[in-house]
mmCIF file of C-alpha atoms in Angstrom:
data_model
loop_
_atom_site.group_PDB
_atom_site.id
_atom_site.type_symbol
_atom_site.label_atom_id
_atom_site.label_comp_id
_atom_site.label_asym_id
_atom_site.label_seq_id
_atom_site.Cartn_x
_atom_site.Cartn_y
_atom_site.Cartn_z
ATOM 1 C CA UNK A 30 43.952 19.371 6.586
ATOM 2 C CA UNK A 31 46.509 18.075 4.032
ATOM 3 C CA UNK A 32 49.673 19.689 2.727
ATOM 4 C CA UNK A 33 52.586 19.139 0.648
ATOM 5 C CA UNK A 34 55.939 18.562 1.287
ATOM 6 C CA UNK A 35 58.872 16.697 0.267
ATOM 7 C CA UNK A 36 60.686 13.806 2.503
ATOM 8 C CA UNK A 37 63.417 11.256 2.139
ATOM 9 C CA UNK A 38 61.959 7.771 1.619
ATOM 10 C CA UNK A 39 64.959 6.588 3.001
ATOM 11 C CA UNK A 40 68.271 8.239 4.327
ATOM 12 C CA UNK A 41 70.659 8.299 1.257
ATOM 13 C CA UNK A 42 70.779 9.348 -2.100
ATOM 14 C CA UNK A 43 68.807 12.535 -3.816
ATOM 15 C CA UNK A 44 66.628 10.486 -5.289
ATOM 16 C CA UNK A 45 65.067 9.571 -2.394
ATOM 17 C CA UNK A 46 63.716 13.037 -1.771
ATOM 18 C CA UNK A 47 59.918 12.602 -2.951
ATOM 19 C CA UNK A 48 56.836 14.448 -2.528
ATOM 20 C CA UNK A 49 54.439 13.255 -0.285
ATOM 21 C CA UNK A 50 50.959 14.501 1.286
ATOM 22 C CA UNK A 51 51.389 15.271 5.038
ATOM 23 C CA UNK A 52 48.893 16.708 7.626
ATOM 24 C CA UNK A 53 49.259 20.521 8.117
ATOM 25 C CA UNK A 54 50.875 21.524 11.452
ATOM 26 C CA UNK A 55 48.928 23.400 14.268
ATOM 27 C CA UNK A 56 50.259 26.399 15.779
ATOM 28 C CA UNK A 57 50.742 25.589 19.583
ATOM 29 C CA UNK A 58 51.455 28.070 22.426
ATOM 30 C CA UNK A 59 53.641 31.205 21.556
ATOM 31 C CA UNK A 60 53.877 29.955 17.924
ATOM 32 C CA UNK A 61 53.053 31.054 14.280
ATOM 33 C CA UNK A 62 52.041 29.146 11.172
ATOM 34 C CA UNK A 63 53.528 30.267 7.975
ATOM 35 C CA UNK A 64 52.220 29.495 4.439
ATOM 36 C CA UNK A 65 56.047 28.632 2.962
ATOM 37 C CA UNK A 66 56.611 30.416 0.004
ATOM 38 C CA UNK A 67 60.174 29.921 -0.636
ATOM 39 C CA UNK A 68 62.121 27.301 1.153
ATOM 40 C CA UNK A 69 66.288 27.818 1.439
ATOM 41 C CA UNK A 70 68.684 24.309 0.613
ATOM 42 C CA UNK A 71 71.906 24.366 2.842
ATOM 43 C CA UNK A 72 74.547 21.891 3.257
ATOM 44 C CA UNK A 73 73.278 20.876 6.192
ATOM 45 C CA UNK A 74 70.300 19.480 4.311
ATOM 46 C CA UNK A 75 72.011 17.097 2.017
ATOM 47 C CA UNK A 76 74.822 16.071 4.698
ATOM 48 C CA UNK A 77 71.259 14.893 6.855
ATOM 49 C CA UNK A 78 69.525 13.534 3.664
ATOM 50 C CA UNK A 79 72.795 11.482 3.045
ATOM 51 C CA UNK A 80 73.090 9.951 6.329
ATOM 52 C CA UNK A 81 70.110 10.808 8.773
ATOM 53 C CA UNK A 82 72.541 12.052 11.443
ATOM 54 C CA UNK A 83 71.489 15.690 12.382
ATOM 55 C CA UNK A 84 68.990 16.574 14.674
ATOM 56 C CA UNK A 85 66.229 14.870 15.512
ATOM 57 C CA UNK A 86 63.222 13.743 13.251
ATOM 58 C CA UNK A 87 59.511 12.869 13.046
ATOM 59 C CA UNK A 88 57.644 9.823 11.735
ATOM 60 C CA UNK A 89 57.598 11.594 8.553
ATOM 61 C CA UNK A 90 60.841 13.496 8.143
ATOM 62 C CA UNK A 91 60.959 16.827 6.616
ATOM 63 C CA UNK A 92 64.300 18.768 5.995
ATOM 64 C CA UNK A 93 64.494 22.349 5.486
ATOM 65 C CA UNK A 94 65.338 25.544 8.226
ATOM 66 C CA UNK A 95 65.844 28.390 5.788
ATOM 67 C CA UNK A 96 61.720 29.543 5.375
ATOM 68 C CA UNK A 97 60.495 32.839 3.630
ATOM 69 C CA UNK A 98 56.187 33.265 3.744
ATOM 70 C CA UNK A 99 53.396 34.535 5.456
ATOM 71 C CA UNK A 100 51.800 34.413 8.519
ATOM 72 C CA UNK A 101 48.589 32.070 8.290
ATOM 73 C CA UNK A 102 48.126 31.875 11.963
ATOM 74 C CA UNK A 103 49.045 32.308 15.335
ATOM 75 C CA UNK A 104 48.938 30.459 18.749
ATOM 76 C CA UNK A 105 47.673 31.762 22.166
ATOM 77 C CA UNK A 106 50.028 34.345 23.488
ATOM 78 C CA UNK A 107 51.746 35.464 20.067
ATOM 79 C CA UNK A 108 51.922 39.207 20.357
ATOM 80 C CA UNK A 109 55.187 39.797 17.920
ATOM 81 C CA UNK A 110 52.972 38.973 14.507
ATOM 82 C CA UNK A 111 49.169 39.011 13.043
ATOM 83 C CA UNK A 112 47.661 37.021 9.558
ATOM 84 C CA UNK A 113 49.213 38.607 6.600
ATOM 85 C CA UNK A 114 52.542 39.217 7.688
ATOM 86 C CA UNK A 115 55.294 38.271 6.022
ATOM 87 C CA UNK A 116 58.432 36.606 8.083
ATOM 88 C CA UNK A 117 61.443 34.769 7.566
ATOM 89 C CA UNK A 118 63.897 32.693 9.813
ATOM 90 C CA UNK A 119 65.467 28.980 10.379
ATOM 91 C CA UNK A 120 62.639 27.759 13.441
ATOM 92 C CA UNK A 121 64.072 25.172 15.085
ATOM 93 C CA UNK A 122 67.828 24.469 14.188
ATOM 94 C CA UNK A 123 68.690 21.670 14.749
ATOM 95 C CA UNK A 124 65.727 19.720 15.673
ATOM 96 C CA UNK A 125 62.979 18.836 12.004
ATOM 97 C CA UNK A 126 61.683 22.606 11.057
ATOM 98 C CA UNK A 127 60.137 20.733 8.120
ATOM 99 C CA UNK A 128 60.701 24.189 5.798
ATOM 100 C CA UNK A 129 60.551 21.473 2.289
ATOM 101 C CA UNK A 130 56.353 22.216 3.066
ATOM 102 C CA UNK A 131 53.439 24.227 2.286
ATOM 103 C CA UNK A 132 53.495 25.246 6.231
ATOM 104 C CA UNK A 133 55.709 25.331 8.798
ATOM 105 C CA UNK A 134 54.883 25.786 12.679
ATOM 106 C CA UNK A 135 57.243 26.978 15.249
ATOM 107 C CA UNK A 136 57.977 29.438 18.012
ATOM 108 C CA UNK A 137 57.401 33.104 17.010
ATOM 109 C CA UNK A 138 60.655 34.221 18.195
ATOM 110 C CA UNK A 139 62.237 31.929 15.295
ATOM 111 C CA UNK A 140 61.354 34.890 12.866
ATOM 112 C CA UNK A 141 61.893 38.144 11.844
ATOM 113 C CA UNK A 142 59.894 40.241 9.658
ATOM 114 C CA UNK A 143 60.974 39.594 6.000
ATOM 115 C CA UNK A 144 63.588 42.696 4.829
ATOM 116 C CA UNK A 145 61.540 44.889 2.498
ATOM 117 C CA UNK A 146 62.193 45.260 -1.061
ATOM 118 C CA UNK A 147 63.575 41.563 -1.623
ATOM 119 C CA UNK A 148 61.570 38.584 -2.855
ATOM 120 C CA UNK A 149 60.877 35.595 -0.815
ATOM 121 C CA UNK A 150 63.301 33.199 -2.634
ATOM 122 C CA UNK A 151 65.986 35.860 -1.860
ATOM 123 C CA UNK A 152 64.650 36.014 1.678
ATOM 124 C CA UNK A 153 64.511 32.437 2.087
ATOM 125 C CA UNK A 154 68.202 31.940 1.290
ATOM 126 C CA UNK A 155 69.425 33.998 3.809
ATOM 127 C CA UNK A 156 68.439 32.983 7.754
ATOM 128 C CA UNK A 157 71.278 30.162 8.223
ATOM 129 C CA UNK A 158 74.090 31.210 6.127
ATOM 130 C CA UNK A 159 73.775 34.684 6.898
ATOM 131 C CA UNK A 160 73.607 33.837 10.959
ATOM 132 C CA UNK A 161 76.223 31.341 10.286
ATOM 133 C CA UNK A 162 78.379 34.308 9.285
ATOM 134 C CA UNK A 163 77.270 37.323 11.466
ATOM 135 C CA UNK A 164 77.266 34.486 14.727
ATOM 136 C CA UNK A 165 81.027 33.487 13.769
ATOM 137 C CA UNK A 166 82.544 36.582 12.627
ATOM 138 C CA UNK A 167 80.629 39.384 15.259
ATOM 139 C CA UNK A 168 79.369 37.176 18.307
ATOM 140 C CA UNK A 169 82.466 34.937 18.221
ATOM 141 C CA UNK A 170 85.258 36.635 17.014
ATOM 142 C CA UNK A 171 84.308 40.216 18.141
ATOM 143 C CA UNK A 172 85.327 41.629 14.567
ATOM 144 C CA UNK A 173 86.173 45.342 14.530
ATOM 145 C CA UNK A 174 86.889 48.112 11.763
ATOM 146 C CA UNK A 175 90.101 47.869 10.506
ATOM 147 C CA UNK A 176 90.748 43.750 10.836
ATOM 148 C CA UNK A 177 92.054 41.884 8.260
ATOM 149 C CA UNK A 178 89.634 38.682 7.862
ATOM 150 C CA UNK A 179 89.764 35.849 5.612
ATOM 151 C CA UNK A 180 86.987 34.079 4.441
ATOM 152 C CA UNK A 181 87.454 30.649 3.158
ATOM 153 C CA UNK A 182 85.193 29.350 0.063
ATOM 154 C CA UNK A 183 84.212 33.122 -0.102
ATOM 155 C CA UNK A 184 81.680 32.410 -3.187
ATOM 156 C CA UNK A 185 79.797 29.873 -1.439
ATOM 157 C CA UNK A 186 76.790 30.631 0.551
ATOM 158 C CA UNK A 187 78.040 31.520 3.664
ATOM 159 C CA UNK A 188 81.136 32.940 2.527
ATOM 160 C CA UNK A 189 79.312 35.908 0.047
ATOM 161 C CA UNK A 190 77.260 36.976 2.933
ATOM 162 C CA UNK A 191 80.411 37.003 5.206
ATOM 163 C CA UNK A 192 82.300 39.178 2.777
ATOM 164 C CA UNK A 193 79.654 41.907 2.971
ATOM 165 C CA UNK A 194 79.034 41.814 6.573
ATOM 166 C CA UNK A 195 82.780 41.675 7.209
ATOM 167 C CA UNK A 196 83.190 45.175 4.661
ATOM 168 C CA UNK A 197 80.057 46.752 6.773
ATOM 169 C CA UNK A 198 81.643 46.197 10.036
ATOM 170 C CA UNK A 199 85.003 48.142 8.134
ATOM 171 C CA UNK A 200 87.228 45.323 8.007
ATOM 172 C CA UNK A 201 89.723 44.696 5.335
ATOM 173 C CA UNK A 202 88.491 41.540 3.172
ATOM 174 C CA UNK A 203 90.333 38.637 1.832
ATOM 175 C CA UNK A 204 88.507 36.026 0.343
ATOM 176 C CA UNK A 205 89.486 32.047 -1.679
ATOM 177 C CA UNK A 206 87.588 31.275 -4.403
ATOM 178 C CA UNK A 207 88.749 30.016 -8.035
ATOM 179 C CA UNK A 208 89.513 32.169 -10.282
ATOM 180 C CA UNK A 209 86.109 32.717 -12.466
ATOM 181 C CA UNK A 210 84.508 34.009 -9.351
ATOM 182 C CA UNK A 211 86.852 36.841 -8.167
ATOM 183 C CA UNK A 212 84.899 39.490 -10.478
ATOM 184 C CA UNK A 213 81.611 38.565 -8.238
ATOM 185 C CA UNK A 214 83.554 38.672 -4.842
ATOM 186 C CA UNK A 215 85.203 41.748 -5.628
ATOM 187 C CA UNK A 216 81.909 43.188 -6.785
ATOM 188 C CA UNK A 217 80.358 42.537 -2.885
ATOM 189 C CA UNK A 218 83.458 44.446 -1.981
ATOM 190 C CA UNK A 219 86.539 41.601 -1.229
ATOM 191 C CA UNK A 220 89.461 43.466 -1.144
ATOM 192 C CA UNK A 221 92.147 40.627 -1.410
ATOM 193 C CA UNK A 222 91.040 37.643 -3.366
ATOM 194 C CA UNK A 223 93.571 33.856 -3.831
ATOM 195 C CA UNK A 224 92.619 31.393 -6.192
ATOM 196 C CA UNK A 225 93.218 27.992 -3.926
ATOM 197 C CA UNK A 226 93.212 25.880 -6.961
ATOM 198 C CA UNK A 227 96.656 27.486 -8.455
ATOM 199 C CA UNK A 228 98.038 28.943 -5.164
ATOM 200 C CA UNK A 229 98.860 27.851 -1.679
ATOM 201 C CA UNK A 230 96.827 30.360 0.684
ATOM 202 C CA UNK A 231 99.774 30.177 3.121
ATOM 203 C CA UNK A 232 102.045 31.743 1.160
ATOM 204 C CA UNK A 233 99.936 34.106 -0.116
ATOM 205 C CA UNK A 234 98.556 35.686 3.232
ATOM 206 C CA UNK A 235 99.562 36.800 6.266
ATOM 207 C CA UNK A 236 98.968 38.994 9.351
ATOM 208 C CA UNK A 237 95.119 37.849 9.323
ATOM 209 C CA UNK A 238 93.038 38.827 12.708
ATOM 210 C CA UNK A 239 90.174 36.461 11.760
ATOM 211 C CA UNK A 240 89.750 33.687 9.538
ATOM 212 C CA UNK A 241 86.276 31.654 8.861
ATOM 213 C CA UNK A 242 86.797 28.712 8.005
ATOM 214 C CA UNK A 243 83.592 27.161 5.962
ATOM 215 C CA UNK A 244 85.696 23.935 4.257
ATOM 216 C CA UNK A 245 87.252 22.408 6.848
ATOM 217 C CA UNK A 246 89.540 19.523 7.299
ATOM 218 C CA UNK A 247 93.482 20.620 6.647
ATOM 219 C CA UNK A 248 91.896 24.509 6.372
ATOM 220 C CA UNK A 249 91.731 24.867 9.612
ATOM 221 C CA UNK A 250 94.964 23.815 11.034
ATOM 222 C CA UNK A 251 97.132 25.575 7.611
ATOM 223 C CA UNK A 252 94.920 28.526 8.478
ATOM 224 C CA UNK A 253 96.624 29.160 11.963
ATOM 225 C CA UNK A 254 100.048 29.802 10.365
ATOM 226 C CA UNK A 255 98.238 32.947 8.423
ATOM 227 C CA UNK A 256 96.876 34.658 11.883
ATOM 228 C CA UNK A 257 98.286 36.962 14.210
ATOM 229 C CA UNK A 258 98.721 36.371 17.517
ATOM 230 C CA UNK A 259 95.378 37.077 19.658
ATOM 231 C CA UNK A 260 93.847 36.066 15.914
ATOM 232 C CA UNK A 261 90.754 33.917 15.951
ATOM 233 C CA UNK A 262 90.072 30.756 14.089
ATOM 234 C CA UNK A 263 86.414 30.268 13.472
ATOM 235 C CA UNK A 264 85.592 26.614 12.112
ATOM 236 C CA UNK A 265 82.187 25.796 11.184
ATOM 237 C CA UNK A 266 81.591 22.246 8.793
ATOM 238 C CA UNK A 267 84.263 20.300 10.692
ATOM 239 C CA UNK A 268 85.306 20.233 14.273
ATOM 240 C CA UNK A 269 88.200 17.663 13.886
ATOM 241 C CA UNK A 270 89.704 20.138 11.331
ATOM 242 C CA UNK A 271 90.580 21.818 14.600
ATOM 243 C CA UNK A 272 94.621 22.524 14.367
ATOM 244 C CA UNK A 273 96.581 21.082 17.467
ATOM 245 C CA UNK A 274 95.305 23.137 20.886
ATOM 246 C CA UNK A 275 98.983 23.481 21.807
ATOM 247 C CA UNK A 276 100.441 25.076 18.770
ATOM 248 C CA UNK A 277 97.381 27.293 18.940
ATOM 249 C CA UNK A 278 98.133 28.243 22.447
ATOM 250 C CA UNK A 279 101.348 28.617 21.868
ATOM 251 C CA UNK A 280 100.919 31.742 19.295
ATOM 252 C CA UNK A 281 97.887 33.000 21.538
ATOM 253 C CA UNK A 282 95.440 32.139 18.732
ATOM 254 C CA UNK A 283 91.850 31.476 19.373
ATOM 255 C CA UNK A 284 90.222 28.469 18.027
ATOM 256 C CA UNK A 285 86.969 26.846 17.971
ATOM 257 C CA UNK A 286 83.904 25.017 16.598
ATOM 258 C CA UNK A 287 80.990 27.160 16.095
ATOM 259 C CA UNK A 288 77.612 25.773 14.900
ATOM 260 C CA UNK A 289 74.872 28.363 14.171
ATOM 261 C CA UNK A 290 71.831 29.184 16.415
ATOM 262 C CA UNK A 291 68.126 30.338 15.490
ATOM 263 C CA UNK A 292 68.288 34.062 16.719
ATOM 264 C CA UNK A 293 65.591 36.507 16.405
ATOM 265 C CA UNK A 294 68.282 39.548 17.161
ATOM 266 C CA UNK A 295 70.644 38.148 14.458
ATOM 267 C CA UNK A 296 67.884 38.315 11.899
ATOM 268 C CA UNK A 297 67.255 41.579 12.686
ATOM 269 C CA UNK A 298 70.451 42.996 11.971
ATOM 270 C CA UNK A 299 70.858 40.692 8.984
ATOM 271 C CA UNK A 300 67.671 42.247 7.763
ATOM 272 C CA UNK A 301 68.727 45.780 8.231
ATOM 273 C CA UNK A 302 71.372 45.318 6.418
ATOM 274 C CA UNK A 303 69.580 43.914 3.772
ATOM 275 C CA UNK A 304 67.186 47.103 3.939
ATOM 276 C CA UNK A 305 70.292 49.291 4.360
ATOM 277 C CA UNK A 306 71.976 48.061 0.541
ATOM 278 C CA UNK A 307 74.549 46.138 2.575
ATOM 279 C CA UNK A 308 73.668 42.877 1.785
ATOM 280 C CA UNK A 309 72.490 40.920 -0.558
ATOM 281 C CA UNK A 310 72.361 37.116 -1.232
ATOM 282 C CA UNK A 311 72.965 35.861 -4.443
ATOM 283 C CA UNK A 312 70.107 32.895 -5.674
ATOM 284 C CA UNK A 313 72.618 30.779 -7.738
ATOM 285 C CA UNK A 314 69.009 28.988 -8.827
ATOM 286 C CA UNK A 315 65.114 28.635 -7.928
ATOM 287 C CA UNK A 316 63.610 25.320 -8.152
ATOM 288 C CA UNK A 317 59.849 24.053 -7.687
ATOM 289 C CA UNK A 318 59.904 22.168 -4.307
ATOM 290 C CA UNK A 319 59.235 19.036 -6.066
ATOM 291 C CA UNK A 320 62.565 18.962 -7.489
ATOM 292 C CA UNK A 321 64.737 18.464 -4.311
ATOM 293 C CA UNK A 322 66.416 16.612 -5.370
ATOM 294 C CA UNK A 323 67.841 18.185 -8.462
ATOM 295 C CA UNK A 324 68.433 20.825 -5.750
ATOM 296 C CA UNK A 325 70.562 18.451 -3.464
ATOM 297 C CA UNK A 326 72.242 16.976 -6.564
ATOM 298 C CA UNK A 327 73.168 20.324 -8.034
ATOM 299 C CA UNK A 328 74.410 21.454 -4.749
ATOM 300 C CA UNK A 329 76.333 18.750 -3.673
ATOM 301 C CA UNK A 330 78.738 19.444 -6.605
ATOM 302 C CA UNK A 331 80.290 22.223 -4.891
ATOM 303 C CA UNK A 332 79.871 24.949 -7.623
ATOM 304 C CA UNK A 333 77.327 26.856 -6.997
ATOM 305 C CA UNK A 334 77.697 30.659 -6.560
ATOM 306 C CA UNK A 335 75.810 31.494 -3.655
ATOM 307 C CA UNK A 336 72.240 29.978 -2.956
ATOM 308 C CA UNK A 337 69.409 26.940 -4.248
ATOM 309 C CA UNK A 338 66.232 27.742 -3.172
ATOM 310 C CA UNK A 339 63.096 25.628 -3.597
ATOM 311 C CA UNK A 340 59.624 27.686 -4.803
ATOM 312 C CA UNK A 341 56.775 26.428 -2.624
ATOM 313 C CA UNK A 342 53.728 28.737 -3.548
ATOM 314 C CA UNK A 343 53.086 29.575 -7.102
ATOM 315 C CA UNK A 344 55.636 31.759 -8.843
ATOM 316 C CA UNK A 345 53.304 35.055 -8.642
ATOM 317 C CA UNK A 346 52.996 34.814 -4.991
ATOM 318 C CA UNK A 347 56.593 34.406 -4.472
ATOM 319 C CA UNK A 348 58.069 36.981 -6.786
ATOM 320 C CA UNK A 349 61.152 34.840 -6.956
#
């Protein structure tokens, strides 16, 4: 059986993002196929599509982790799901997940059951930036109530979901962004917002427990001279924006590269916070998944305000 599903013809530009017709996958032992219905677009996908150099791929490579649908079928031994039931997760990070498809198969332990009163587009865009930000600021940085963190491009994907599960956790929220999006961030509860395109965050801040770091580059190592000592430094697009081990060690600071991991238990949380009103993700915009690459294009800009998400199944089905 046929499907379809979009694939680079060649690593490189968005416009080599094209549909083709692929065979369905199979569900193998312990795993679940899902009829997509909303697929999530992450930096990670147009960083790959640009130069081929994440994870591992088949003959015909799909990108996508970020998957929202329902459960079509499942392998010998799945006990966790049945037909019908709707899921969401990133199966498979970093190896292909193939989520720009009708169906994906992978390990039922990749999912979670879809939070309840969202839509599948919404549910889509949340699995990797929203474990990207509950991995980095709980798991790695042991946040507590009462910290002052800083979140770094706060309106961006990652960094809208942070500020909300940074303000659940009781933490004191400071957020950079440019100006025209400090009525949004304070609206998901930011505290303390710095527009980096008129001021220097350095001067600005100070006596900071946690910082997450989702540009990079010179972020990372001005970031240190904003955190406590004992503070942690959590970098997550670029490990050689890393500041200098010594002059981290010297002011007891923490520092390291984290890249996000699928997690069933993650999800779980992240979805009862959804369910709880304590999170939501923001769909900047919804695309059909035959426009990928208007998707990759948009979002390689660097202006979007919180998620692109691709529609795979008809609109109706979707409710996105």
């Amino acid at each position: 059986m046929k499907m379809r599903a979009v694939s680079p013809s060649a690593w490189g530009a968005p416009k080599n993002l094209v549909p083709v017709e692929v065979d369905r996958p199979e569900p193998g032992l312990t795993e679940i196929l899902v009829r997509v219905h909303a697929a999530g677009v992450n930096p990670v996908d147009w960083k790959t599509r640009a130069e081929g150099a994440f994870g591992t791929w088949g003959d015909t490579p799909i990108l996508g982790y970020d998957v929202s649908g329902v459960v079509e079928e499942v392998g010998p031994g799945v006990t966790l799901y049945a037909p019908g039931d709707e899921v969401f997760g990133m199966p498979r990070f970093p190896e292909q997940a193939g989520g720009y498809a009708e169906y994906v198969a992978a390990p039922a332990r990749r999912f979670a059951p879809k939070p309840t009163g969202i839509s599948h587009a919404e549910a889509a865009a949340l699995p990797l930036a929203a474990l990207t930000a509950w991995q980095g600021l709980v798991e790695t940085a042991g946040l507590r109530a009462g910290q002052r963190v800083l979140i770094h491009a706060a309106a961006g994907g990652v960094g809208h979901l942070a500020v909300q599960i940074a303000k659940a956790h009781g933490a004191y929220v400071i957020g950079t962004a440019r100006a025209e999006k400090h009525d949004f961030l304070r609206a998901l509860g930011a505290d303390e917002l710095v527009d980096y395109a008129r001021v220097d965050f350095t001067e600005a801040i100070d006596d900071v427990d946690i910082v997450l770091d989702g540009v990079g580059g010179a972020y990372g190592t001005r970031s240190v001279e904003v955190l406590r000592p004992g503070g942690h430094l959590v970098t997550l697009p670029d490990p050689g924006g890393l500041p200098d081990p010594a002059r981290a060690r010297e002011r007891g600071i923490h520092t390291g590269w984290t890249v996000v991991e699928p997690d069933r238990a993650g999800l779980l949380e992240v979805a009862h916070l959804v369910d709880e009103g304590k999170l939501r993700v923001e769909v900047d915009t919804v695309l059909p998944l035959e426009e990928a690459a208007t998707a990759h294009a948009y979002g390689e800009r660097g202006r979007t305000r919180g998620k692109i998400v691709l529609r795979v199944a008809d609109q109706a089905e979707t409710g996105s």
